[in-house]
């Protein structure tokens, strides 16, 4: 199981921690095969403590520090648009879930993930749901 307790949000390019969608923490089932892979990942790449404002980007007086499983190569939190553009969408295209980026398209111009918000049974980040223009 995974305990979802917080997320990294961005507002005008400034990152901050917030409660998950719906302002509700949750527990999500995880297959044992995924748990084993996650365990190996954590052993190879230990979580990194990252400090950000809590609740809104301007809440500098309310900074919190949490360990994140995925960070930039500099140990910073990853913004969802960066993750979607440079990691998630290329992986979906490589797997044949969405078409490859059109020739001449900008880095951020990808087709949307399937309309049901999942790919192969995996929930996709909301940033994948929007259809970006390829023209």
PDB file of C-alpha atoms in Angstrom:
ATOM      1  CA  UNK A   1       0.000   0.000   0.000  1.00  0.00           C
ATOM      2  CA  UNK A   2       1.019   3.577  -0.600  1.00  0.00           C
ATOM      3  CA  UNK A   3       0.030   6.332   1.826  1.00  0.00           C
ATOM      4  CA  UNK A   4      -0.666   9.519  -0.149  1.00  0.00           C
ATOM      5  CA  UNK A   5      -0.223  12.353   2.340  1.00  0.00           C
ATOM      6  CA  UNK A   6       0.860  15.353   0.276  1.00  0.00           C
ATOM      7  CA  UNK A   7       1.695  16.538  -3.200  1.00  0.00           C
ATOM      8  CA  UNK A   8       3.973  19.110  -4.784  1.00  0.00           C
ATOM      9  CA  UNK A   9       1.978  21.899  -6.424  1.00  0.00           C
ATOM     10  CA  UNK A  10       3.118  24.840  -8.527  1.00  0.00           C
ATOM     11  CA  UNK A  11       1.661  28.325  -8.802  1.00  0.00           C
ATOM     12  CA  UNK A  12       3.305  30.773 -11.212  1.00  0.00           C
ATOM     13  CA  UNK A  13       6.416  28.607 -11.218  1.00  0.00           C
ATOM     14  CA  UNK A  14       6.756  28.486  -7.407  1.00  0.00           C
ATOM     15  CA  UNK A  15       6.574  25.042  -5.820  1.00  0.00           C
ATOM     16  CA  UNK A  16       4.918  24.224  -2.496  1.00  0.00           C
ATOM     17  CA  UNK A  17       3.543  21.236  -0.573  1.00  0.00           C
ATOM     18  CA  UNK A  18      -0.212  20.765  -0.290  1.00  0.00           C
ATOM     19  CA  UNK A  19      -2.694  18.081   0.684  1.00  0.00           C
ATOM     20  CA  UNK A  20      -3.578  15.640  -2.118  1.00  0.00           C
ATOM     21  CA  UNK A  21      -6.502  16.172  -4.491  1.00  0.00           C
ATOM     22  CA  UNK A  22      -9.737  16.802  -2.593  1.00  0.00           C
ATOM     23  CA  UNK A  23      -7.672  17.818   0.453  1.00  0.00           C
ATOM     24  CA  UNK A  24      -7.812  14.164   1.563  1.00  0.00           C
ATOM     25  CA  UNK A  25      -4.993  11.796   2.412  1.00  0.00           C
ATOM     26  CA  UNK A  26      -5.546   8.252   1.176  1.00  0.00           C
ATOM     27  CA  UNK A  27      -4.172   4.735   1.071  1.00  0.00           C
ATOM     28  CA  UNK A  28      -3.762   3.147  -2.366  1.00  0.00           C
ATOM     29  CA  UNK A  29      -3.266  -0.558  -3.043  1.00  0.00           C
ATOM     30  CA  UNK A  30      -0.073  -1.553  -4.786  1.00  0.00           C
ATOM     31  CA  UNK A  31       0.766  -4.941  -6.335  1.00  0.00           C
ATOM     32  CA  UNK A  32       3.588  -6.786  -4.592  1.00  0.00           C
ATOM     33  CA  UNK A  33       5.641  -6.669  -7.822  1.00  0.00           C
ATOM     34  CA  UNK A  34       5.482  -2.858  -7.765  1.00  0.00           C
ATOM     35  CA  UNK A  35       6.333  -2.830  -4.045  1.00  0.00           C
ATOM     36  CA  UNK A  36       9.457  -4.902  -4.760  1.00  0.00           C
ATOM     37  CA  UNK A  37      10.548  -2.548  -7.545  1.00  0.00           C
ATOM     38  CA  UNK A  38       9.902   0.453  -5.302  1.00  0.00           C
ATOM     39  CA  UNK A  39      11.963  -1.154  -2.529  1.00  0.00           C
ATOM     40  CA  UNK A  40      14.872  -1.665  -4.953  1.00  0.00           C
ATOM     41  CA  UNK A  41      14.548   1.920  -6.154  1.00  0.00           C
ATOM     42  CA  UNK A  42      14.642   3.269  -2.587  1.00  0.00           C
ATOM     43  CA  UNK A  43      17.707   1.160  -1.803  1.00  0.00           C
ATOM     44  CA  UNK A  44      19.515   2.467  -4.900  1.00  0.00           C
ATOM     45  CA  UNK A  45      18.185   6.031  -4.662  1.00  0.00           C
ATOM     46  CA  UNK A  46      17.266   6.941  -1.059  1.00  0.00           C
ATOM     47  CA  UNK A  47      14.557   9.585  -0.599  1.00  0.00           C
ATOM     48  CA  UNK A  48      15.807  13.173  -0.432  1.00  0.00           C
ATOM     49  CA  UNK A  49      14.517  15.686   2.127  1.00  0.00           C
ATOM     50  CA  UNK A  50      13.139  18.753   0.388  1.00  0.00           C
ATOM     51  CA  UNK A  51      11.945  21.936   2.090  1.00  0.00           C
ATOM     52  CA  UNK A  52       9.094  23.952   0.557  1.00  0.00           C
ATOM     53  CA  UNK A  53       6.325  26.252   1.793  1.00  0.00           C
ATOM     54  CA  UNK A  54       3.187  24.470   3.022  1.00  0.00           C
ATOM     55  CA  UNK A  55      -0.269  25.270   1.642  1.00  0.00           C
ATOM     56  CA  UNK A  56       0.640  28.094  -0.735  1.00  0.00           C
ATOM     57  CA  UNK A  57       3.872  29.313  -2.352  1.00  0.00           C
ATOM     58  CA  UNK A  58       4.027  32.571  -0.418  1.00  0.00           C
ATOM     59  CA  UNK A  59       3.779  30.787   2.979  1.00  0.00           C
ATOM     60  CA  UNK A  60       7.518  31.166   3.617  1.00  0.00           C
ATOM     61  CA  UNK A  61       6.960  31.191   7.390  1.00  0.00           C
ATOM     62  CA  UNK A  62       5.302  27.766   7.171  1.00  0.00           C
ATOM     63  CA  UNK A  63       8.032  25.801   5.415  1.00  0.00           C
ATOM     64  CA  UNK A  64       8.006  22.011   5.842  1.00  0.00           C
ATOM     65  CA  UNK A  65      10.587  19.370   5.028  1.00  0.00           C
ATOM     66  CA  UNK A  66       9.548  15.975   3.589  1.00  0.00           C
ATOM     67  CA  UNK A  67      11.452  13.099   2.005  1.00  0.00           C
ATOM     68  CA  UNK A  68      10.650  12.692  -1.703  1.00  0.00           C
ATOM     69  CA  UNK A  69      11.231   9.528  -3.745  1.00  0.00           C
ATOM     70  CA  UNK A  70      11.712  11.442  -6.986  1.00  0.00           C
ATOM     71  CA  UNK A  71      13.700  14.661  -7.233  1.00  0.00           C
ATOM     72  CA  UNK A  72      15.707  16.543  -9.822  1.00  0.00           C
ATOM     73  CA  UNK A  73      19.372  15.654 -10.176  1.00  0.00           C
ATOM     74  CA  UNK A  74      20.024  18.599  -7.844  1.00  0.00           C
ATOM     75  CA  UNK A  75      17.775  17.200  -5.085  1.00  0.00           C
ATOM     76  CA  UNK A  76      14.870  19.592  -5.692  1.00  0.00           C
ATOM     77  CA  UNK A  77      11.156  18.828  -5.982  1.00  0.00           C
ATOM     78  CA  UNK A  78       9.936  18.145  -9.527  1.00  0.00           C
ATOM     79  CA  UNK A  79       7.167  20.337 -10.925  1.00  0.00           C
ATOM     80  CA  UNK A  80       4.311  18.331 -12.491  1.00  0.00           C
ATOM     81  CA  UNK A  81       4.634  20.087 -15.861  1.00  0.00           C
ATOM     82  CA  UNK A  82       8.344  19.199 -15.989  1.00  0.00           C
ATOM     83  CA  UNK A  83       7.587  15.575 -15.055  1.00  0.00           C
ATOM     84  CA  UNK A  84       4.812  15.332 -17.624  1.00  0.00           C
ATOM     85  CA  UNK A  85       6.781  16.946 -20.454  1.00  0.00           C
ATOM     86  CA  UNK A  86      10.169  15.310 -20.039  1.00  0.00           C
ATOM     87  CA  UNK A  87       9.418  11.961 -18.344  1.00  0.00           C
ATOM     88  CA  UNK A  88       5.783  10.802 -18.439  1.00  0.00           C
ATOM     89  CA  UNK A  89       4.757  11.812 -21.975  1.00  0.00           C
ATOM     90  CA  UNK A  90       7.935  10.432 -23.611  1.00  0.00           C
ATOM     91  CA  UNK A  91       7.385   7.144 -21.715  1.00  0.00           C
ATOM     92  CA  UNK A  92       3.751   6.985 -22.894  1.00  0.00           C
ATOM     93  CA  UNK A  93       4.858   7.619 -26.481  1.00  0.00           C
ATOM     94  CA  UNK A  94       7.601   4.975 -26.232  1.00  0.00           C
ATOM     95  CA  UNK A  95       5.012   2.467 -24.946  1.00  0.00           C
ATOM     96  CA  UNK A  96       2.636   3.324 -27.810  1.00  0.00           C
ATOM     97  CA  UNK A  97      -0.052   4.795 -25.518  1.00  0.00           C
ATOM     98  CA  UNK A  98       0.079   8.201 -27.220  1.00  0.00           C
ATOM     99  CA  UNK A  99       1.622   9.105 -30.571  1.00  0.00           C
ATOM    100  CA  UNK A 100       5.187  10.398 -30.684  1.00  0.00           C
ATOM    101  CA  UNK A 101       5.584  14.155 -30.611  1.00  0.00           C
ATOM    102  CA  UNK A 102       4.959  15.599 -34.064  1.00  0.00           C
ATOM    103  CA  UNK A 103       7.995  16.596 -36.103  1.00  0.00           C
ATOM    104  CA  UNK A 104       8.781  20.254 -35.454  1.00  0.00           C
ATOM    105  CA  UNK A 105       6.626  20.357 -32.295  1.00  0.00           C
ATOM    106  CA  UNK A 106       7.914  22.174 -29.243  1.00  0.00           C
ATOM    107  CA  UNK A 107       9.135  20.132 -26.230  1.00  0.00           C
ATOM    108  CA  UNK A 108       5.837  20.601 -24.393  1.00  0.00           C
ATOM    109  CA  UNK A 109       3.548  19.737 -27.335  1.00  0.00           C
ATOM    110  CA  UNK A 110       2.284  16.182 -26.780  1.00  0.00           C
ATOM    111  CA  UNK A 111      -1.023  14.451 -27.397  1.00  0.00           C
ATOM    112  CA  UNK A 112      -3.207  13.973 -24.324  1.00  0.00           C
ATOM    113  CA  UNK A 113      -3.379  10.658 -22.479  1.00  0.00           C
ATOM    114  CA  UNK A 114      -6.592   8.621 -22.959  1.00  0.00           C
ATOM    115  CA  UNK A 115      -9.748  10.454 -21.884  1.00  0.00           C
ATOM    116  CA  UNK A 116     -10.420   8.092 -18.958  1.00  0.00           C
ATOM    117  CA  UNK A 117      -7.319   9.453 -17.208  1.00  0.00           C
ATOM    118  CA  UNK A 118      -5.514   6.110 -17.141  1.00  0.00           C
ATOM    119  CA  UNK A 119      -2.825   4.422 -19.154  1.00  0.00           C
ATOM    120  CA  UNK A 120      -2.718   0.641 -18.918  1.00  0.00           C
ATOM    121  CA  UNK A 121      -4.631   0.860 -15.622  1.00  0.00           C
ATOM    122  CA  UNK A 122      -2.177   3.422 -14.215  1.00  0.00           C
ATOM    123  CA  UNK A 123      -3.704   6.775 -13.186  1.00  0.00           C
ATOM    124  CA  UNK A 124      -2.065   9.562 -15.146  1.00  0.00           C
ATOM    125  CA  UNK A 125      -1.200  12.988 -13.734  1.00  0.00           C
ATOM    126  CA  UNK A 126      -3.903  15.598 -14.440  1.00  0.00           C
ATOM    127  CA  UNK A 127      -1.443  17.534 -16.599  1.00  0.00           C
ATOM    128  CA  UNK A 128      -1.657  14.651 -19.100  1.00  0.00           C
ATOM    129  CA  UNK A 129      -5.428  14.967 -19.453  1.00  0.00           C
ATOM    130  CA  UNK A 130      -5.434  18.300 -21.245  1.00  0.00           C
ATOM    131  CA  UNK A 131      -5.068  18.298 -25.007  1.00  0.00           C
ATOM    132  CA  UNK A 132      -2.228  20.547 -26.076  1.00  0.00           C
ATOM    133  CA  UNK A 133      -2.357  22.054 -29.550  1.00  0.00           C
ATOM    134  CA  UNK A 134       0.108  20.568 -32.007  1.00  0.00           C
ATOM    135  CA  UNK A 135      -0.267  23.345 -34.576  1.00  0.00           C
TER     136      UNK A 135
END
